Coordinates of C-alpha atoms in Angstrom, one line a residue:
X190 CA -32.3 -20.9 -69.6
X191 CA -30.6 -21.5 -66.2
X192 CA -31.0 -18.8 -63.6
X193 CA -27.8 -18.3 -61.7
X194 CA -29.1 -20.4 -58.6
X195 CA -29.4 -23.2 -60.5
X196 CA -25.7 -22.2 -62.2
X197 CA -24.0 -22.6 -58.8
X198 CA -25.8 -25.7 -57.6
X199 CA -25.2 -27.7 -61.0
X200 CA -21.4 -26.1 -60.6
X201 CA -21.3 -27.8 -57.0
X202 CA -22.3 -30.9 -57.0
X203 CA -20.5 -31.4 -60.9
X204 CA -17.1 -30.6 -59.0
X205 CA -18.1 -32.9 -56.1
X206 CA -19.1 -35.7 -58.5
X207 CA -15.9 -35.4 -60.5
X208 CA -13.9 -35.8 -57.9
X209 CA -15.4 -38.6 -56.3
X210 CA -15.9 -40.6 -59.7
X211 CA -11.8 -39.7 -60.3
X212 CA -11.0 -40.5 -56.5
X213 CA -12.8 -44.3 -57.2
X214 CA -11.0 -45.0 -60.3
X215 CA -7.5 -43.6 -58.6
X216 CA -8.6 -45.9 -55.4
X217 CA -9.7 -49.1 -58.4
X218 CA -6.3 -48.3 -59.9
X219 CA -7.6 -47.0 -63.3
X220 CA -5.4 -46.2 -66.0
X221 CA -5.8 -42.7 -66.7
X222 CA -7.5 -41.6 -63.4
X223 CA -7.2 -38.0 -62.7
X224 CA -5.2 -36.9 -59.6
X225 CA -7.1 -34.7 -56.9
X226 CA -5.3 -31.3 -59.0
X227 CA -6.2 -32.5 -62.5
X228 CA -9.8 -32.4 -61.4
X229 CA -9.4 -29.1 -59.6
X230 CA -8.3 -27.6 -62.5
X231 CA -11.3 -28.4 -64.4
X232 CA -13.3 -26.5 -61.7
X233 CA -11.1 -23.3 -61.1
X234 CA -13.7 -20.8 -60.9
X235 CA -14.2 -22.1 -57.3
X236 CA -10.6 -21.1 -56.7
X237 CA -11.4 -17.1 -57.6
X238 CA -12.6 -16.1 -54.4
X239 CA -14.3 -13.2 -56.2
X240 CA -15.9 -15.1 -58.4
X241 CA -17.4 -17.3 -55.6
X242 CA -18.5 -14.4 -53.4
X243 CA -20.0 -12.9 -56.7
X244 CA -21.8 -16.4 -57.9
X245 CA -23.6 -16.5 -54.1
X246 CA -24.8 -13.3 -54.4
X247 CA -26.4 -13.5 -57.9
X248 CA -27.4 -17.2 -56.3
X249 CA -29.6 -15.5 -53.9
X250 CA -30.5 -11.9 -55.7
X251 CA -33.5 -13.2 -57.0
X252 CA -35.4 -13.6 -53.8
X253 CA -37.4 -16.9 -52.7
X254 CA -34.4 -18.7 -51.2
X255 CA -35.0 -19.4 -47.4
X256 CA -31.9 -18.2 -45.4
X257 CA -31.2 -21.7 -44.4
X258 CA -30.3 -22.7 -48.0
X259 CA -28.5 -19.3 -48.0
X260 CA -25.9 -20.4 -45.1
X261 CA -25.9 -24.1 -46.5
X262 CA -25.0 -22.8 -50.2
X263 CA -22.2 -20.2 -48.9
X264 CA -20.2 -23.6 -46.9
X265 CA -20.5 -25.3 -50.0
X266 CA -19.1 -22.8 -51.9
X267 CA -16.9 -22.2 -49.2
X268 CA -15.7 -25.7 -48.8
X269 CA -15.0 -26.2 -52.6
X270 CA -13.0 -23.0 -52.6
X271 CA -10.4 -24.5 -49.8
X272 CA -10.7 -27.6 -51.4
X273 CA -9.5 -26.2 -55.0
X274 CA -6.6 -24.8 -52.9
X275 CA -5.9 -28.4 -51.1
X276 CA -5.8 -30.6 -53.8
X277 CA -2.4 -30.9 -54.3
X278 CA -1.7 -31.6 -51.0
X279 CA -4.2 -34.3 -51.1
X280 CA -2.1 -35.5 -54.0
X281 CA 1.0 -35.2 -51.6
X282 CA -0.7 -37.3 -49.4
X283 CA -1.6 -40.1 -51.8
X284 CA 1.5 -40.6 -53.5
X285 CA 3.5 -40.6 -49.6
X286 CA 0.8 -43.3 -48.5
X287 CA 1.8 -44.7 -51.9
X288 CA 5.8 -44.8 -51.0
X289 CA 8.7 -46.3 -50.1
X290 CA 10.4 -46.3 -46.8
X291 CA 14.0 -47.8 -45.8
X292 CA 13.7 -50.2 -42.8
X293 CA 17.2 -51.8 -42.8
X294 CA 18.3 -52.7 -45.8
X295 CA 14.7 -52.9 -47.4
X296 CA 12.5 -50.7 -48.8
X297 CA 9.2 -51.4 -47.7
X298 CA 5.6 -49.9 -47.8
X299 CA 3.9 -47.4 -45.3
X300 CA 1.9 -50.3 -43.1
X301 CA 4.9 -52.4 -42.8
X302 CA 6.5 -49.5 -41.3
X303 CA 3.9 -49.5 -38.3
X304 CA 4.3 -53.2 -38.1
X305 CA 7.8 -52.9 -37.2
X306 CA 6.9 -49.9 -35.1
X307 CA 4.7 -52.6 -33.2
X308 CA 7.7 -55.3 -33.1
X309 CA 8.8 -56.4 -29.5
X310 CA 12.7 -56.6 -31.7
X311 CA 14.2 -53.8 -30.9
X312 CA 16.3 -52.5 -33.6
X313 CA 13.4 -53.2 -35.6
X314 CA 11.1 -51.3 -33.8
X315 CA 14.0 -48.4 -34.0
X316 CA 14.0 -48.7 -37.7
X317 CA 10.3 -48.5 -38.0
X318 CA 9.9 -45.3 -35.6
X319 CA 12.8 -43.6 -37.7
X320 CA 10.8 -44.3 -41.2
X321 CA 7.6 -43.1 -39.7
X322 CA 9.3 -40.2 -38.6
X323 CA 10.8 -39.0 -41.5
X324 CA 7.7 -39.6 -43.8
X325 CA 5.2 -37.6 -40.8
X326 CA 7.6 -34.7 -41.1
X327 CA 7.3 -34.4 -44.6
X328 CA 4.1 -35.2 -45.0
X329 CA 3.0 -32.4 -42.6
X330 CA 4.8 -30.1 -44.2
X331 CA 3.4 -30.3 -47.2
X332 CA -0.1 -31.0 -46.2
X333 CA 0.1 -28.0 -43.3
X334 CA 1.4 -25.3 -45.7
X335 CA -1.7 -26.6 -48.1
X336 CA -4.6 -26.7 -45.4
X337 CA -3.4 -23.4 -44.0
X338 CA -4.1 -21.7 -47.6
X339 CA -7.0 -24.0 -48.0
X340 CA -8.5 -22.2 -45.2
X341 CA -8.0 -18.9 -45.8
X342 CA -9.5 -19.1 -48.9
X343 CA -12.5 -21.0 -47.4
X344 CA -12.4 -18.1 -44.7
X345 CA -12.7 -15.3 -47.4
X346 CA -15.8 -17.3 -49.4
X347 CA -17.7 -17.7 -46.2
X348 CA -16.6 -14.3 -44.7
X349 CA -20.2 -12.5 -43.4
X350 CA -22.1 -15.7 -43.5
X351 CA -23.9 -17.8 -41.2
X352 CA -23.5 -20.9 -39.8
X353 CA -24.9 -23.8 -42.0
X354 CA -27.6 -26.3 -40.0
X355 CA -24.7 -28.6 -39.5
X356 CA -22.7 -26.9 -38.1
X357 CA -22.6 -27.7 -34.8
X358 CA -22.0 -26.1 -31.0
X359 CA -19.3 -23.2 -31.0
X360 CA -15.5 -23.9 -31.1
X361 CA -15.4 -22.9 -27.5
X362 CA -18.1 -24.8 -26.1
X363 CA -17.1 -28.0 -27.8
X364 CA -13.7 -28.4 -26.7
X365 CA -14.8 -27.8 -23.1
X366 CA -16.8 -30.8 -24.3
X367 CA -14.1 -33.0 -25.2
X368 CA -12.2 -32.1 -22.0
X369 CA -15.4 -33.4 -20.1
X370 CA -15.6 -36.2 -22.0
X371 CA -12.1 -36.9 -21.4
X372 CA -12.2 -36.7 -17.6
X373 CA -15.2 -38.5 -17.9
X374 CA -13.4 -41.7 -19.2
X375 CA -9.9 -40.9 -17.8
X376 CA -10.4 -44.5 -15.6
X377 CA -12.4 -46.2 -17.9
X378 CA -9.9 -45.8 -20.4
X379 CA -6.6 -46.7 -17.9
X380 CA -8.5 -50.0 -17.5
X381 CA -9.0 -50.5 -21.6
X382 CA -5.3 -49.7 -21.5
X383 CA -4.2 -52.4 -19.1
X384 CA -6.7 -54.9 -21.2
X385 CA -4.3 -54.1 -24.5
X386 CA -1.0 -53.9 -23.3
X387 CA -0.7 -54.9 -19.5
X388 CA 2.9 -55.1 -19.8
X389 CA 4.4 -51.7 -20.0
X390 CA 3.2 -48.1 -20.8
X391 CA 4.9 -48.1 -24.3
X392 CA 3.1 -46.9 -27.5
X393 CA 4.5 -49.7 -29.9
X394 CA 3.3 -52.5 -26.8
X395 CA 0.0 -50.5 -27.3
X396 CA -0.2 -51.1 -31.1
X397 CA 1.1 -54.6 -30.7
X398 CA -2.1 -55.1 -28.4
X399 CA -4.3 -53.4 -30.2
X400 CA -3.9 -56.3 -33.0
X401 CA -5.8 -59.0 -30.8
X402 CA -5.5 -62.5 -32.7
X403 CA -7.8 -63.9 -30.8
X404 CA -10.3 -61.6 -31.4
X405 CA -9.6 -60.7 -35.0
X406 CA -10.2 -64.8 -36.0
X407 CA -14.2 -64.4 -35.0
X408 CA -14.1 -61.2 -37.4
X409 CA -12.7 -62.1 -41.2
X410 CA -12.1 -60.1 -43.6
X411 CA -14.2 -62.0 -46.0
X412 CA -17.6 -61.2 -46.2
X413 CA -17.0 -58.4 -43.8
X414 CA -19.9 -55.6 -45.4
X415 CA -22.3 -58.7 -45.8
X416 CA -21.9 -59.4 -42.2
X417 CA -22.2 -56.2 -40.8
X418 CA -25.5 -55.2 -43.0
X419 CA -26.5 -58.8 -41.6
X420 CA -26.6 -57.2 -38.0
X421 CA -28.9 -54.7 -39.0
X422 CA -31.4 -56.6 -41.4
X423 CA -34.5 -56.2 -39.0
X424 CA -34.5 -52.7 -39.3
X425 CA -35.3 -53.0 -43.2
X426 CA -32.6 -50.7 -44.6
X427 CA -30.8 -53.6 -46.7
X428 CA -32.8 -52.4 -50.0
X429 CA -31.2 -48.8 -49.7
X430 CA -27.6 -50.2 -48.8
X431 CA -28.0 -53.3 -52.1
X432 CA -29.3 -50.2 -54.2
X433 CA -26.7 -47.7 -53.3
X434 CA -23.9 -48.2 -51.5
X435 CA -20.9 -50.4 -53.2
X436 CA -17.9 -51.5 -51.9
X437 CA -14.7 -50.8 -54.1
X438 CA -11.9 -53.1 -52.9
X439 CA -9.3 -51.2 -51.3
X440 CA -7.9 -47.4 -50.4
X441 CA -3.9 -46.3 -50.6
X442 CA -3.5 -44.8 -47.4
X443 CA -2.4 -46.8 -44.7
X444 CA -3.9 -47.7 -41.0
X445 CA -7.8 -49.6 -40.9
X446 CA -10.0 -46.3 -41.8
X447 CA -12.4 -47.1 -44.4
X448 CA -13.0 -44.7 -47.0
X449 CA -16.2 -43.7 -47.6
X450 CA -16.5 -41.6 -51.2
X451 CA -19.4 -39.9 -52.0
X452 CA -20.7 -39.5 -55.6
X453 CA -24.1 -38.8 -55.5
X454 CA -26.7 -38.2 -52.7
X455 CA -28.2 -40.4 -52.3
X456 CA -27.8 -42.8 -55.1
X457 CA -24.1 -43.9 -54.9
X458 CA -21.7 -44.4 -52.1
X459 CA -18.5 -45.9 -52.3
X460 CA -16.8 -47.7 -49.4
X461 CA -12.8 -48.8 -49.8
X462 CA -11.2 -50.8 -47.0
X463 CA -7.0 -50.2 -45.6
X464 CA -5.4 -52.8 -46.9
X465 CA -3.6 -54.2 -44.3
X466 CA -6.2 -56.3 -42.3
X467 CA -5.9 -55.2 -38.7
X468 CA -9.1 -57.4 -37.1
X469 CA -10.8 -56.3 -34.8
X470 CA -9.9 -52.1 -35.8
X471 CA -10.6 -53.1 -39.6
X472 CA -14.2 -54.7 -38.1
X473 CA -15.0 -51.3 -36.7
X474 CA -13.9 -49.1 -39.6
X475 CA -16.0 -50.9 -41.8
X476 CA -18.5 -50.6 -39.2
X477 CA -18.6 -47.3 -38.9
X478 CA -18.2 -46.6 -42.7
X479 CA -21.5 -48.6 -43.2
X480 CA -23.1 -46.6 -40.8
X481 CA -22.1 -43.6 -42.6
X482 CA -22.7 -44.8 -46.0
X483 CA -26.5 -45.6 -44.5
X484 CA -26.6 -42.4 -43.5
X485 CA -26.0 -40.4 -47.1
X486 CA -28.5 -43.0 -48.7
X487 CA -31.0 -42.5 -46.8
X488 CA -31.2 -38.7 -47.6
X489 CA -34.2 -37.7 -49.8
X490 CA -33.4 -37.5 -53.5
X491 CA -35.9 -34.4 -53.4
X492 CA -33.9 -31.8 -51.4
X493 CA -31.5 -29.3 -53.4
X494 CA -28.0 -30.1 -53.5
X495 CA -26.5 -27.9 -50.4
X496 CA -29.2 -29.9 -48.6
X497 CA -28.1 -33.3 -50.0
X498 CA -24.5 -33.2 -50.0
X499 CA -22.9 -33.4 -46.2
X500 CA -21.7 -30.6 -44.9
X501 CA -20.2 -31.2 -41.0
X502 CA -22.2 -35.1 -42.2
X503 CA -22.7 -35.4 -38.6
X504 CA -25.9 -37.7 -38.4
X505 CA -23.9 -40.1 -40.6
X506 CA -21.2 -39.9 -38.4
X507 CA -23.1 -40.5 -35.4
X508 CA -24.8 -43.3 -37.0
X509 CA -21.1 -44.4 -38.1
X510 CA -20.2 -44.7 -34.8
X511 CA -23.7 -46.3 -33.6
X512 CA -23.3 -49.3 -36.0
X513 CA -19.2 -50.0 -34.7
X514 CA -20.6 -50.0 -31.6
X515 CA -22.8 -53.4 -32.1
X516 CA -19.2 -55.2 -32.5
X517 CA -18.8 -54.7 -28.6
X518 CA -22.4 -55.2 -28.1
X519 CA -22.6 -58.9 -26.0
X520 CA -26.3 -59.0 -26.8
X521 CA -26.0 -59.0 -30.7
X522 CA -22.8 -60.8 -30.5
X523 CA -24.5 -63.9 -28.8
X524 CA -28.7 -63.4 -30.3
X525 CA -26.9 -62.0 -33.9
X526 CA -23.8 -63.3 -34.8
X527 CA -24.1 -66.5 -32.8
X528 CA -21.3 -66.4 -31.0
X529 CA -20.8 -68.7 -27.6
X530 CA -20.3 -65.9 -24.3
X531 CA -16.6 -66.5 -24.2
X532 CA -16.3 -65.3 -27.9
X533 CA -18.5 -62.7 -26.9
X534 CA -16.8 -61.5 -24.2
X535 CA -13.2 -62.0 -26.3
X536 CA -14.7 -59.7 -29.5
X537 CA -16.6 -57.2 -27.3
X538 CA -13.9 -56.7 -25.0
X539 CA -11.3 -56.0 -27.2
X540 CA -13.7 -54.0 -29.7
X541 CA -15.1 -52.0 -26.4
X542 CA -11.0 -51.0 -25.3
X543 CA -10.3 -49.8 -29.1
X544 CA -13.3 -47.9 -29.5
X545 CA -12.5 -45.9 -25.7
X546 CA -9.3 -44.8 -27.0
X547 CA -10.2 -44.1 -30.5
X548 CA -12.7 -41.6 -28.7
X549 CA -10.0 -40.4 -26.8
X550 CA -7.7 -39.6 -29.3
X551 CA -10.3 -37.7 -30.9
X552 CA -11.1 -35.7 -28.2
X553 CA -7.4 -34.9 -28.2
X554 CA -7.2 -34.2 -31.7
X555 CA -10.2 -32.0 -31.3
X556 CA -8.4 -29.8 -28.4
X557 CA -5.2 -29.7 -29.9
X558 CA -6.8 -28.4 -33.1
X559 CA -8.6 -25.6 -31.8
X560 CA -6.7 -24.3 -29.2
X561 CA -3.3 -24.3 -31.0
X562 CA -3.1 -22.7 -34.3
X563 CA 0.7 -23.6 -35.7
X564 CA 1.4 -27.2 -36.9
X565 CA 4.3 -27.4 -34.4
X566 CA 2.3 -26.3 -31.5
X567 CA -0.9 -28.6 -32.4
X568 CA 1.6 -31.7 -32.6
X569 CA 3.8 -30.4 -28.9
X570 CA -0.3 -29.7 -27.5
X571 CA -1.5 -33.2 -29.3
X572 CA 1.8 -35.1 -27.6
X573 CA 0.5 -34.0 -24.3
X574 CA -2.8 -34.8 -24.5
X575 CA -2.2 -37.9 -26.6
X576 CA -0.2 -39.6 -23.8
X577 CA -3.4 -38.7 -21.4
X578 CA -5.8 -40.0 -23.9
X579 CA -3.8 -43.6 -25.0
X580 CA -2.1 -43.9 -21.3
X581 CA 1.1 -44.1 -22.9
X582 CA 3.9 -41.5 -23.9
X583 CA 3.7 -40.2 -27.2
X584 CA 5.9 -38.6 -29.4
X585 CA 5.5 -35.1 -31.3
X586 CA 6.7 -36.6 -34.7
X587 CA 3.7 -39.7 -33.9
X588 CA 1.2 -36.9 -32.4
X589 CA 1.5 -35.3 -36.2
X590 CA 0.1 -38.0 -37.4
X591 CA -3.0 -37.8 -35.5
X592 CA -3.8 -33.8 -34.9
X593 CA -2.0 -31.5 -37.6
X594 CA -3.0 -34.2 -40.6
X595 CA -6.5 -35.7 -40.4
X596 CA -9.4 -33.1 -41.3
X597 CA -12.8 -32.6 -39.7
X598 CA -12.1 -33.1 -36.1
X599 CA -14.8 -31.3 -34.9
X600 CA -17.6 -33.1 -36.8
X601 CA -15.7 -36.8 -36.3
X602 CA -15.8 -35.9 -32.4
X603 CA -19.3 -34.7 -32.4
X604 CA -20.1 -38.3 -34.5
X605 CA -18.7 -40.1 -31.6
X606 CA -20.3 -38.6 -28.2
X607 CA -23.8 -38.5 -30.2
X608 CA -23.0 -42.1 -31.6
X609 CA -22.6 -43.6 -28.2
X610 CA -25.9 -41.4 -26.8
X611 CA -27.7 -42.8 -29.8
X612 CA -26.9 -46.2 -28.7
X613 CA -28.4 -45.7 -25.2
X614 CA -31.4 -43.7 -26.0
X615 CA -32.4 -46.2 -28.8
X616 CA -32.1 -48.8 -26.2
X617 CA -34.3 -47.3 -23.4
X618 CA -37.2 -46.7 -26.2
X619 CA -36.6 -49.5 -28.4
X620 CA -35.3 -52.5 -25.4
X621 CA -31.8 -53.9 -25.3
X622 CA -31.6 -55.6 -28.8
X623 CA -33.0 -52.7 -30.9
X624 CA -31.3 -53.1 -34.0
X625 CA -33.6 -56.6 -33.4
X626 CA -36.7 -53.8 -33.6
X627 CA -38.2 -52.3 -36.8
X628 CA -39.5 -49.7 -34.9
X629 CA -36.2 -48.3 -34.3
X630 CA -35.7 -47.4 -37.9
X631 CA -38.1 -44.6 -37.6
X632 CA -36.0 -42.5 -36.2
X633 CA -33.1 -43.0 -38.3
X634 CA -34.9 -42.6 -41.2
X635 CA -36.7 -39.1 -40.1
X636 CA -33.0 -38.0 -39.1
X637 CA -31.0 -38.9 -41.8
X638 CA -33.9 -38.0 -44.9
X639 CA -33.3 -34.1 -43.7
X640 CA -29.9 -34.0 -45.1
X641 CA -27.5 -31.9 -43.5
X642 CA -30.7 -29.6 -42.4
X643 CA -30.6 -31.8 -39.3
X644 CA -27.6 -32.0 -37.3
X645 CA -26.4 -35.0 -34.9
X646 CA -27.2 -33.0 -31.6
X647 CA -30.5 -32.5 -32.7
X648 CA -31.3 -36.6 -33.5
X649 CA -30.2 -37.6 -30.5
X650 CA -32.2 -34.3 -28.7
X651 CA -35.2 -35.6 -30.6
X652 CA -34.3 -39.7 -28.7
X653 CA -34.4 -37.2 -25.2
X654 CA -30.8 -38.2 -25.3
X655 CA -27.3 -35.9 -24.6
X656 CA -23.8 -36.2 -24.9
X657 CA -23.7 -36.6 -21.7
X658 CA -24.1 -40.7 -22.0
X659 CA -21.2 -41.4 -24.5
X660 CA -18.7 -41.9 -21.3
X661 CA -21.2 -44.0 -19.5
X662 CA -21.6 -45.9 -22.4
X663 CA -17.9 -46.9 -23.1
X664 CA -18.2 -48.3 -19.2
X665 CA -20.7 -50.4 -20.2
X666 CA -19.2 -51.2 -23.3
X667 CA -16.1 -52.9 -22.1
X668 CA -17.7 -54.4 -19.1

């Protein structure tokens, strides 16, 4: 007979691996698969706020369970609660990435959209800008109204608790953070600009840039995942990734994140490319959804499931953003992949300037998130610090795209700063070519087996590394 601990672990983790297994076959285009609300349905109890609150107390009435697993159980519970709430929104989401949009006299999909966004034609450009327009307004408004309930349900469950292991510095202290970090690489990040697009301070020159032929030809899609696990063999974790992590074809939504879809911890990971091929930004997603993937498999199967499953996730994140970093890195370009120095200096270039402002724009994300709390006032607050973070003016209807839709900026920001630390304090123990060192998996290993016990801060604490080095570290970087 269960006790009701074990009740409301065996509860969480069979929502979370429902909706993963339904969210692969909806990505594999199964007949039949459930949509993000079907699945919701079948765990409603997490929806009764009550209920919740009641399950967590009978979940720790018995006595024995550390407070640690106390705080880690109440964010899971807490998290599936606003979840429940947000799954048709998600479903929103899908079927508008899924869509339709009139450019001229066509009706074409999302990504061609952006393409002609990009266009140096002008009326095409026009007709793009119109389309995205018109599907970023409506998408917000569903998917604002959705997250806004989302989180006052999450609120209510979590209401008295205290903060998981994951969770990270205060609001406060880390967007003074990401305004550091962003005056930290203000000129670093005008020069990355000039790199892309030297000849006018336009967004749709900027995404043009950011396409770089010539560096996307040393980077095919084909055999992508094999090549990036290749960069890493010497530290010995390709058994974990063959064992665990599989990569499902492609995802619905558009732009170059990968998805990465979690079924179990840490047995099966699930990683979906965009479809449109973007080069070098598609080299880095995948990148950094490797590096996350790595970092869920290599979590020990013997922890309970609020240790298991990611919270905030942020040592996969940071080790996400370690691994995207070795596309810009000269040394494994030339000693790993083989490359001559001018391709070297082509790939690492142009990966160094997309990863500076894909920082940036978190940062901005981050600030905008937290220090607005309407969806109209995060997108006016994200315009303006958009256009600061890209070097280019931005629009409130594009800034939506990046601040009031996306989800976890806080733990996606922290990822980056303690990625790029990560990357320098690995080198100063481990030499220059480190992911050349098995030594270095030590640490990697010892982070990412605590589960989300151990945040991102910490690993790189435990390296005698801060945040501190991530704007240093784009310098270096580009070059």
């Amino acid at each position: 007979m269960t006790n009701p601990l074990q009740r409301l672990r065996w509860a969480l983790e069979a929502y979370r691996k429902d909706e993963a297994k339904e969210r692969v076959r909806r990505f594999r285009g199964a007949e039949g698969a459930d949509s993000e609300e079907a699945v919701a349905e079948r765990h409603w109890k997490f929806e009764d706020v009550d209920a919740v609150r009641e399950m967590l107390s009978l979940a720790g009435g018995g006595g024995g369970l550390a407070d640690i697993n106390q705080a880690a159980l109440r964010a899971h519970a807490a998290r599936a609660a606003a979840d429940i709430v947000l799954a048709p929104g998600r479903d929103a989401l899908e079927a508008a990435s899924a869509a339709r949009v009139k450019i001229g006299r066509s009706q074409v999909g999302i990504e061609d959209a952006f393409d002609a966004f990009a266009s140096d034609h002008r009326d095409k450009r026009n007709e793009g800008r119109k389309a995205l327009v018109e599907g970023a307004e409506a998408i917000a408004r569903v998917l604002g109204a959705a997250r806004h309930r989302a989180d006052e349900s999450g609120f209510a469950v979590f209401r008295g608790g205290e903060a998981p292991p994951d969770a990270g510095p205060p609001r406060g202290d880390l967007v003074d953070e990401a305004r550091d970090f962003l005056g930290a690489t203000d000129d670093i990040a005008e020069e990355a600009r000039r790199y892309i697009a030297p000849e006018e301070r336009s967004l749709h020159v900027l995404l043009g840039g950011l396409r770089a032929p010539a560096a996307g030809a040393l980077v095919p899609r084909g055999g992508r995942f094999r090549r990036l696990a290749h960069d890493i063999r010497a530290l010995g974790f390709e058994g974990d990734l063959r064992a665990r992590v599989r990569t499902g074809g492609t995802h619905p939504f558009p732009g170059p994140k990968n998805r990465v879809v979690v079924v179990s911890v840490p047995d099966d990971v699930r990683l979906f490319e965009g479809r449109r091929e973007r080069g070098v930004s598609s080299e880095l997603a995948a990148a950094e959804a490797l590096g996350r993937a790595l970092g869920h498999v290599l979590v020990s199967p013997a922890l309970p499931v609020e240790e298991r499953r990611p919270l905030a996730g942020s040592v996969p994140r940071a080790l996400g953003v370690l691994l995207s970093q070795l596309v810009a890195d000269r040394v494994l370009l030339t000693r790993g992949r083989g490359l001559g120095a001018n391709e070297a200096d082509v790939l690492g270039r142009a990966a160094a300037a997309t990863l500076i402002l894909l920082a940036r724009v978190r940062a901005a994300a981050l600030i905008a998130r937290v220090t607005e709390q309407s969806p109209d006032a995060r997108a006016e607050a994200g315009s303006t610090l958009l256009q600061r973070a890209l070097g280019v003016p931005v629009p409130i209807e594009h800034a939506r795209l990046a601040v009031v839709l996306p989800a976890a900026h806080g733990p996606r920001f922290r990822g980056t700063v303690v990625g790029l630390g990560l990357a320098v304090a690995l080198r100063e123990h481990f030499d220059e070519d480190w992911f050349r060192n098995p030594r270095a998996a030590e640490p990697i290993r010892a982070a990412a087996l605590q589960g989300n016990m151990h945040d991102a801060e910490a690993f790189l604490a435990d390296l005698g590394g801060s945040s501190n080095m991530a704007g240093p570290r784009l310098g270096e970087l580009f070059g």
